């Protein structure tokens, strides 16, 4: 599945100038990468030569590489100057031009600030991570593929790079106009690591205030909570148990507890007041992806205090971070507690159809 957008680029590598010789480029702004020795005066000679050619340098970034540096320049070329002429002039100053591509003056921002802004967009929209990575790397395209198909050994001379994406996926970045350098790869990996940390922190504890002023902690369930969750079920009325499990059970068998706390591929979310678990929510992804089933159990004495709303809102956030776009819940006829909680949480929840409530995650 291709989640990136392609860039219009023209690659120039010395010795390969199939469409550049004698070509007068009218592009307003160019981005070029030149490799040179890291010695005093080298960059000065290059900038003087560019000035002689009538080029106006708009931006400069120096990237260390083994044996020297790669300088990325964004410039406005003189009218009539061709890319081939520019490459030839740089070579005369000992600078090896790795590539030239079209640029946009809107790209003239501090790389660190741009990367942080990109992370913010990816946090808001996890599905946009491939497009954000493409921007950070100035890549032609970034594609999300199954991890088994990524083949990270294939680098294509530095023009291809693979980044892990979750347990089963990988992001493959490609760029024709210039090879990726280690500084860019490190920056992109740091961005992806930060996204992982943000999503991991999202599943950490959160404090909510009930309508009566009581403070309750929402946190993931773990096997050590088995006794507290068993006690929660024991305190619930038959009516509350029936609305959760749709069968006439007075409590739950202890063999169910591990599955309630650690559902397959999913998670549980507990509402804890003091040492007692007073509510339990579950998020279980569907096998087809994109949708996850939710369920709620709130102790009778804690109902109508906003706990259900807090749980469904938090589960929606966790679902969005996992890439889901919809929550579903099985409802009995006339049962609308989950729908009311979803609406109060600001989610869109139309009336159930065939006993299934569908909740859109914004």
GROMACS .gro file of C-alpha atoms in nm:
model
  362
    1UNK     CA    1   0.000   0.000   0.000
    2UNK     CA    2   0.155   0.333  -0.106
    3UNK     CA    3   0.110   0.598   0.162
    4UNK     CA    4   0.352   0.853   0.016
    5UNK     CA    5   0.327   1.120  -0.253
    6UNK     CA    6   0.581   1.136  -0.530
    7UNK     CA    7   0.808   1.434  -0.586
    8UNK     CA    8   0.902   1.573  -0.928
    9UNK     CA    9   1.278   1.537  -0.937
   10UNK     CA   10   1.569   1.543  -1.178
   11UNK     CA   11   1.876   1.348  -1.074
   12UNK     CA   12   2.220   1.458  -1.191
   13UNK     CA   13   2.521   1.237  -1.130
   14UNK     CA   14   2.857   1.324  -1.292
   15UNK     CA   15   2.902   1.114  -1.601
   16UNK     CA   16   2.527   1.063  -1.642
   17UNK     CA   17   2.375   1.374  -1.800
   18UNK     CA   18   2.122   1.230  -2.041
   19UNK     CA   19   1.878   1.520  -2.017
   20UNK     CA   20   2.095   1.803  -1.884
   21UNK     CA   21   2.363   1.885  -2.140
   22UNK     CA   22   2.274   2.206  -2.323
   23UNK     CA   23   1.946   2.228  -2.132
   24UNK     CA   24   1.849   2.569  -1.998
   25UNK     CA   25   1.641   2.520  -1.684
   26UNK     CA   26   1.390   2.789  -1.595
   27UNK     CA   27   1.315   2.646  -1.249
   28UNK     CA   28   1.311   2.932  -0.998
   29UNK     CA   29   1.474   2.743  -0.711
   30UNK     CA   30   1.709   2.443  -0.698
   31UNK     CA   31   1.824   2.216  -0.419
   32UNK     CA   32   2.164   2.059  -0.473
   33UNK     CA   33   2.398   1.839  -0.276
   34UNK     CA   34   2.771   1.860  -0.319
   35UNK     CA   35   3.038   1.647  -0.157
   36UNK     CA   36   3.372   1.805  -0.076
   37UNK     CA   37   3.676   1.767   0.146
   38UNK     CA   38   3.631   1.904   0.497
   39UNK     CA   39   3.919   2.149   0.473
   40UNK     CA   40   3.945   2.528   0.527
   41UNK     CA   41   3.845   2.740   0.230
   42UNK     CA   42   3.668   2.469   0.029
   43UNK     CA   43   3.318   2.600   0.093
   44UNK     CA   44   3.436   2.957   0.038
   45UNK     CA   45   3.567   2.869  -0.309
   46UNK     CA   46   3.238   2.702  -0.398
   47UNK     CA   47   3.027   2.997  -0.283
   48UNK     CA   48   3.252   3.240  -0.474
   49UNK     CA   49   3.210   3.032  -0.789
   50UNK     CA   50   2.832   3.027  -0.739
   51UNK     CA   51   2.837   3.406  -0.699
   52UNK     CA   52   3.036   3.436  -1.021
   53UNK     CA   53   2.763   3.233  -1.193
   54UNK     CA   54   2.499   3.474  -1.061
   55UNK     CA   55   2.344   3.221  -0.820
   56UNK     CA   56   2.180   3.345  -0.501
   57UNK     CA   57   2.224   3.103  -0.208
   58UNK     CA   58   1.904   3.091   0.002
   59UNK     CA   59   1.991   2.811   0.244
   60UNK     CA   60   2.283   2.593   0.350
   61UNK     CA   61   2.307   2.278   0.558
   62UNK     CA   62   2.635   2.095   0.630
   63UNK     CA   63   2.611   1.718   0.687
   64UNK     CA   64   2.921   1.525   0.796
   65UNK     CA   65   2.989   1.200   0.610
   66UNK     CA   66   3.287   0.961   0.622
   67UNK     CA   67   3.587   1.129   0.459
   68UNK     CA   68   3.433   1.476   0.426
   69UNK     CA   69   3.103   1.660   0.425
   70UNK     CA   70   2.792   1.688   0.212
   71UNK     CA   71   2.660   2.041   0.175
   72UNK     CA   72   2.298   2.093   0.079
   73UNK     CA   73   2.233   2.428  -0.082
   74UNK     CA   74   1.907   2.585  -0.187
   75UNK     CA   75   1.969   2.854  -0.445
   76UNK     CA   76   1.815   3.066  -0.716
   77UNK     CA   77   2.014   3.014  -1.039
   78UNK     CA   78   2.097   3.292  -1.282
   79UNK     CA   79   1.872   3.320  -1.586
   80UNK     CA   80   1.996   3.091  -1.861
   81UNK     CA   81   2.217   2.877  -1.638
   82UNK     CA   82   2.171   2.505  -1.702
   83UNK     CA   83   2.210   2.235  -1.445
   84UNK     CA   84   2.490   2.074  -1.646
   85UNK     CA   85   2.683   2.403  -1.644
   86UNK     CA   86   2.636   2.428  -1.267
   87UNK     CA   87   2.766   2.074  -1.210
   88UNK     CA   88   3.069   2.142  -1.432
   89UNK     CA   89   3.154   2.464  -1.246
   90UNK     CA   90   3.133   2.291  -0.908
   91UNK     CA   91   3.353   2.007  -1.027
   92UNK     CA   92   3.619   2.263  -1.123
   93UNK     CA   93   3.633   2.366  -0.756
   94UNK     CA   94   3.672   2.006  -0.636
   95UNK     CA   95   3.309   1.961  -0.538
   96UNK     CA   96   3.131   1.642  -0.647
   97UNK     CA   97   2.765   1.718  -0.718
   98UNK     CA   98   2.553   1.426  -0.596
   99UNK     CA   99   2.227   1.561  -0.733
  100UNK     CA  100   2.005   1.855  -0.819
  101UNK     CA  101   1.629   1.875  -0.783
  102UNK     CA  102   1.356   2.136  -0.786
  103UNK     CA  103   1.298   2.311  -0.455
  104UNK     CA  104   1.041   2.535  -0.293
  105UNK     CA  105   1.119   2.842  -0.085
  106UNK     CA  106   0.868   2.710   0.172
  107UNK     CA  107   1.121   2.433   0.244
  108UNK     CA  108   1.366   2.691   0.378
  109UNK     CA  109   1.310   2.617   0.743
  110UNK     CA  110   1.537   2.491   1.020
  111UNK     CA  111   1.560   2.110   0.977
  112UNK     CA  112   1.516   2.043   1.350
  113UNK     CA  113   1.210   2.268   1.371
  114UNK     CA  114   1.068   2.105   1.058
  115UNK     CA  115   1.121   1.757   1.204
  116UNK     CA  116   0.947   1.852   1.530
  117UNK     CA  117   0.654   2.001   1.339
  118UNK     CA  118   0.636   1.680   1.135
  119UNK     CA  119   0.622   1.472   1.453
  120UNK     CA  120   0.329   1.684   1.571
  121UNK     CA  121   0.138   1.608   1.252
  122UNK     CA  122   0.211   1.237   1.284
  123UNK     CA  123   0.093   1.235   1.647
  124UNK     CA  124  -0.234   1.397   1.541
  125UNK     CA  125  -0.276   1.161   1.245
  126UNK     CA  126  -0.089   0.827   1.281
  127UNK     CA  127  -0.195   0.728   0.929
  128UNK     CA  128   0.015   1.016   0.791
  129UNK     CA  129   0.348   0.883   0.921
  130UNK     CA  130   0.467   0.774   0.573
  131UNK     CA  131   0.396   1.117   0.425
  132UNK     CA  132   0.562   1.288   0.722
  133UNK     CA  133   0.871   1.068   0.685
  134UNK     CA  134   0.885   1.158   0.316
  135UNK     CA  135   0.897   1.526   0.407
  136UNK     CA  136   1.165   1.481   0.673
  137UNK     CA  137   1.385   1.284   0.433
  138UNK     CA  138   1.303   1.492   0.124
  139UNK     CA  139   1.235   1.154  -0.035
  140UNK     CA  140   1.063   1.087  -0.363
  141UNK     CA  141   0.828   0.834  -0.207
  142UNK     CA  142   0.778   0.643   0.119
  143UNK     CA  143   0.581   0.319   0.106
  144UNK     CA  144   0.437   0.109   0.388
  145UNK     CA  145   0.493  -0.262   0.322
  146UNK     CA  146   0.480  -0.585   0.525
  147UNK     CA  147   0.807  -0.636   0.714
  148UNK     CA  148   0.869  -0.965   0.531
  149UNK     CA  149   0.878  -0.778   0.198
  150UNK     CA  150   1.098  -0.484   0.303
  151UNK     CA  151   1.441  -0.639   0.224
  152UNK     CA  152   1.654  -0.386   0.419
  153UNK     CA  153   1.977  -0.525   0.269
  154UNK     CA  154   1.884  -0.373  -0.066
  155UNK     CA  155   2.010  -0.014  -0.043
  156UNK     CA  156   2.037   0.077  -0.414
  157UNK     CA  157   2.357   0.270  -0.359
  158UNK     CA  158   2.216   0.470  -0.069
  159UNK     CA  159   1.900   0.571  -0.255
  160UNK     CA  160   1.678   0.330  -0.057
  161UNK     CA  161   1.628   0.298   0.318
  162UNK     CA  162   1.404   0.075   0.531
  163UNK     CA  163   1.266   0.176   0.872
  164UNK     CA  164   1.072  -0.064   1.099
  165UNK     CA  165   0.707   0.033   1.150
  166UNK     CA  166   0.542  -0.163   1.428
  167UNK     CA  167   0.563  -0.537   1.469
  168UNK     CA  168   0.461  -0.638   1.118
  169UNK     CA  169   0.537  -0.344   0.889
  170UNK     CA  170   0.819  -0.139   0.744
  171UNK     CA  171   0.850   0.201   0.577
  172UNK     CA  172   1.058   0.200   0.259
  173UNK     CA  173   1.198   0.539   0.154
  174UNK     CA  174   1.339   0.602  -0.193
  175UNK     CA  175   1.507   0.906  -0.341
  176UNK     CA  176   1.651   0.925  -0.692
  177UNK     CA  177   1.810   1.270  -0.692
  178UNK     CA  178   2.068   1.206  -0.415
  179UNK     CA  179   2.166   0.923  -0.176
  180UNK     CA  180   2.052   0.940   0.185
  181UNK     CA  181   2.326   1.040   0.430
  182UNK     CA  182   2.362   0.914   0.787
  183UNK     CA  183   2.256   1.245   0.943
  184UNK     CA  184   1.921   1.227   0.763
  185UNK     CA  185   1.872   0.862   0.855
  186UNK     CA  186   1.949   0.935   1.221
  187UNK     CA  187   1.704   1.228   1.223
  188UNK     CA  188   1.429   1.017   1.065
  189UNK     CA  189   1.486   0.728   1.306
  190UNK     CA  190   1.476   0.968   1.602
  191UNK     CA  191   1.141   1.098   1.476
  192UNK     CA  192   0.999   0.745   1.450
  193UNK     CA  193   1.134   0.654   1.795
  194UNK     CA  194   0.966   0.963   1.939
  195UNK     CA  195   0.635   0.862   1.785
  196UNK     CA  196   0.667   0.517   1.944
  197UNK     CA  197   0.741   0.678   2.281
  198UNK     CA  198   0.441   0.911   2.250
  199UNK     CA  199   0.210   0.622   2.173
  200UNK     CA  200   0.353   0.413   2.456
  201UNK     CA  201   0.301   0.704   2.694
  202UNK     CA  202  -0.057   0.738   2.570
  203UNK     CA  203  -0.133   0.397   2.716
  204UNK     CA  204   0.010   0.501   3.054
  205UNK     CA  205  -0.190   0.620   3.356
  206UNK     CA  206  -0.426   0.918   3.331
  207UNK     CA  207  -0.622   1.090   3.607
  208UNK     CA  208  -0.989   1.181   3.560
  209UNK     CA  209  -1.225   1.367   3.793
  210UNK     CA  210  -1.572   1.222   3.835
  211UNK     CA  211  -1.881   1.440   3.855
  212UNK     CA  212  -1.889   1.405   4.233
  213UNK     CA  213  -1.525   1.523   4.256
  214UNK     CA  214  -1.368   1.181   4.314
  215UNK     CA  215  -1.028   1.127   4.147
  216UNK     CA  216  -0.990   0.804   3.950
  217UNK     CA  217  -0.684   0.672   3.767
  218UNK     CA  218  -0.721   0.511   3.424
  219UNK     CA  219  -0.440   0.267   3.351
  220UNK     CA  220  -0.378  -0.053   3.153
  221UNK     CA  221  -0.473  -0.379   3.318
  222UNK     CA  222  -0.212  -0.641   3.405
  223UNK     CA  223  -0.223  -0.999   3.537
  224UNK     CA  224  -0.159  -0.880   3.894
  225UNK     CA  225  -0.502  -0.709   3.886
  226UNK     CA  226  -0.688  -1.041   3.867
  227UNK     CA  227  -0.815  -1.035   4.227
  228UNK     CA  228  -0.927  -0.671   4.206
  229UNK     CA  229  -1.114  -0.736   3.879
  230UNK     CA  230  -1.279  -1.044   4.031
  231UNK     CA  231  -1.390  -0.828   4.324
  232UNK     CA  232  -1.530  -0.568   4.083
  233UNK     CA  233  -1.752  -0.832   3.922
  234UNK     CA  234  -1.862  -0.957   4.263
  235UNK     CA  235  -1.983  -0.607   4.358
  236UNK     CA  236  -2.181  -0.555   4.035
  237UNK     CA  237  -2.555  -0.620   4.023
  238UNK     CA  238  -2.712  -0.891   3.806
  239UNK     CA  239  -2.849  -0.617   3.578
  240UNK     CA  240  -2.506  -0.460   3.526
  241UNK     CA  241  -2.350  -0.801   3.461
  242UNK     CA  242  -2.627  -0.888   3.213
  243UNK     CA  243  -2.575  -0.566   3.016
  244UNK     CA  244  -2.201  -0.639   2.992
  245UNK     CA  245  -2.204  -1.014   2.920
  246UNK     CA  246  -2.556  -1.056   2.778
  247UNK     CA  247  -2.612  -1.363   2.988
  248UNK     CA  248  -2.731  -1.429   3.341
  249UNK     CA  249  -2.403  -1.461   3.531
  250UNK     CA  250  -2.360  -1.353   3.891
  251UNK     CA  251  -1.983  -1.324   3.862
  252UNK     CA  252  -1.710  -1.443   3.628
  253UNK     CA  253  -1.510  -1.766   3.652
  254UNK     CA  254  -1.153  -1.701   3.759
  255UNK     CA  255  -1.030  -1.867   3.440
  256UNK     CA  256  -1.176  -1.568   3.249
  257UNK     CA  257  -0.973  -1.309   3.436
  258UNK     CA  258  -0.649  -1.337   3.239
  259UNK     CA  259  -0.838  -1.303   2.912
  260UNK     CA  260  -1.028  -1.000   3.047
  261UNK     CA  261  -0.705  -0.829   3.151
  262UNK     CA  262  -0.490  -0.939   2.855
  263UNK     CA  263  -0.726  -0.991   2.559
  264UNK     CA  264  -0.572  -1.137   2.242
  265UNK     CA  265  -0.407  -0.860   2.036
  266UNK     CA  266  -0.593  -0.607   2.250
  267UNK     CA  267  -0.577  -0.433   2.586
  268UNK     CA  268  -0.777  -0.366   2.898
  269UNK     CA  269  -0.823  -0.030   3.068
  270UNK     CA  270  -0.898  -0.011   3.439
  271UNK     CA  271  -1.051   0.270   3.644
  272UNK     CA  272  -0.887   0.254   3.987
  273UNK     CA  273  -1.008   0.440   4.297
  274UNK     CA  274  -0.772   0.383   4.589
  275UNK     CA  275  -0.701   0.010   4.581
  276UNK     CA  276  -1.026  -0.090   4.413
  277UNK     CA  277  -1.093  -0.140   4.044
  278UNK     CA  278  -1.430   0.027   3.988
  279UNK     CA  279  -1.461  -0.003   3.608
  280UNK     CA  280  -1.314  -0.207   3.325
  281UNK     CA  281  -1.292  -0.136   2.952
  282UNK     CA  282  -1.156  -0.353   2.673
  283UNK     CA  283  -1.027  -0.281   2.323
  284UNK     CA  284  -0.995  -0.584   2.094
  285UNK     CA  285  -0.889  -0.524   1.730
  286UNK     CA  286  -1.083  -0.699   1.456
  287UNK     CA  287  -0.892  -0.953   1.248
  288UNK     CA  288  -0.951  -0.745   0.934
  289UNK     CA  289  -0.790  -0.432   1.082
  290UNK     CA  290  -0.917  -0.076   1.104
  291UNK     CA  291  -1.191  -0.163   1.355
  292UNK     CA  292  -1.179  -0.262   1.720
  293UNK     CA  293  -1.452  -0.391   1.952
  294UNK     CA  294  -1.499  -0.216   2.287
  295UNK     CA  295  -1.683  -0.318   2.602
  296UNK     CA  296  -1.741  -0.143   2.933
  297UNK     CA  297  -1.825  -0.255   3.287
  298UNK     CA  298  -1.883   0.013   3.552
  299UNK     CA  299  -1.962  -0.078   3.912
  300UNK     CA  300  -2.318   0.023   4.009
  301UNK     CA  301  -2.212   0.276   4.271
  302UNK     CA  302  -1.985   0.452   4.022
  303UNK     CA  303  -2.231   0.478   3.735
  304UNK     CA  304  -2.349   0.820   3.612
  305UNK     CA  305  -2.026   0.978   3.735
  306UNK     CA  306  -1.862   1.013   3.393
  307UNK     CA  307  -1.648   0.700   3.418
  308UNK     CA  308  -1.802   0.538   3.110
  309UNK     CA  309  -1.740   0.858   2.913
  310UNK     CA  310  -1.378   0.874   3.032
  311UNK     CA  311  -1.320   0.507   2.946
  312UNK     CA  312  -1.469   0.523   2.596
  313UNK     CA  313  -1.281   0.845   2.521
  314UNK     CA  314  -0.951   0.694   2.633
  315UNK     CA  315  -1.015   0.374   2.438
  316UNK     CA  316  -1.085   0.583   2.128
  317UNK     CA  317  -0.748   0.760   2.173
  318UNK     CA  318  -0.570   0.428   2.211
  319UNK     CA  319  -0.754   0.291   1.910
  320UNK     CA  320  -0.655   0.592   1.699
  321UNK     CA  321  -0.290   0.553   1.805
  322UNK     CA  322  -0.308   0.191   1.690
  323UNK     CA  323  -0.443   0.298   1.350
  324UNK     CA  324  -0.810   0.208   1.402
  325UNK     CA  325  -1.078   0.434   1.256
  326UNK     CA  326  -1.387   0.279   1.413
  327UNK     CA  327  -1.500   0.120   1.740
  328UNK     CA  328  -1.785  -0.129   1.759
  329UNK     CA  329  -1.991  -0.247   2.054
  330UNK     CA  330  -2.260  -0.518   2.075
  331UNK     CA  331  -2.579  -0.373   2.224
  332UNK     CA  332  -2.898  -0.537   2.342
  333UNK     CA  333  -3.231  -0.380   2.230
  334UNK     CA  334  -3.295  -0.067   2.434
  335UNK     CA  335  -2.940  -0.060   2.572
  336UNK     CA  336  -2.785   0.278   2.499
  337UNK     CA  337  -2.536   0.337   2.783
  338UNK     CA  338  -2.230   0.289   2.559
  339UNK     CA  339  -2.376   0.516   2.290
  340UNK     CA  340  -2.454   0.791   2.542
  341UNK     CA  341  -2.102   0.765   2.684
  342UNK     CA  342  -1.955   0.790   2.333
  343UNK     CA  343  -2.163   1.096   2.248
  344UNK     CA  344  -2.061   1.267   2.572
  345UNK     CA  345  -1.699   1.191   2.485
  346UNK     CA  346  -1.744   1.386   2.160
  347UNK     CA  347  -1.751   1.081   1.933
  348UNK     CA  348  -1.993   1.024   1.648
  349UNK     CA  349  -2.218   0.726   1.724
  350UNK     CA  350  -2.529   0.671   1.506
  351UNK     CA  351  -2.807   0.446   1.632
  352UNK     CA  352  -2.712   0.074   1.641
  353UNK     CA  353  -2.792  -0.145   1.343
  354UNK     CA  354  -2.863  -0.516   1.395
  355UNK     CA  355  -2.741  -0.485   1.752
  356UNK     CA  356  -2.403  -0.335   1.661
  357UNK     CA  357  -2.307   0.019   1.761
  358UNK     CA  358  -2.046   0.178   1.536
  359UNK     CA  359  -1.844   0.465   1.681
  360UNK     CA  360  -1.631   0.673   1.445
  361UNK     CA  361  -1.288   0.776   1.567
  362UNK     CA  362  -1.210   1.130   1.445
   0.00000   0.00000   0.00000
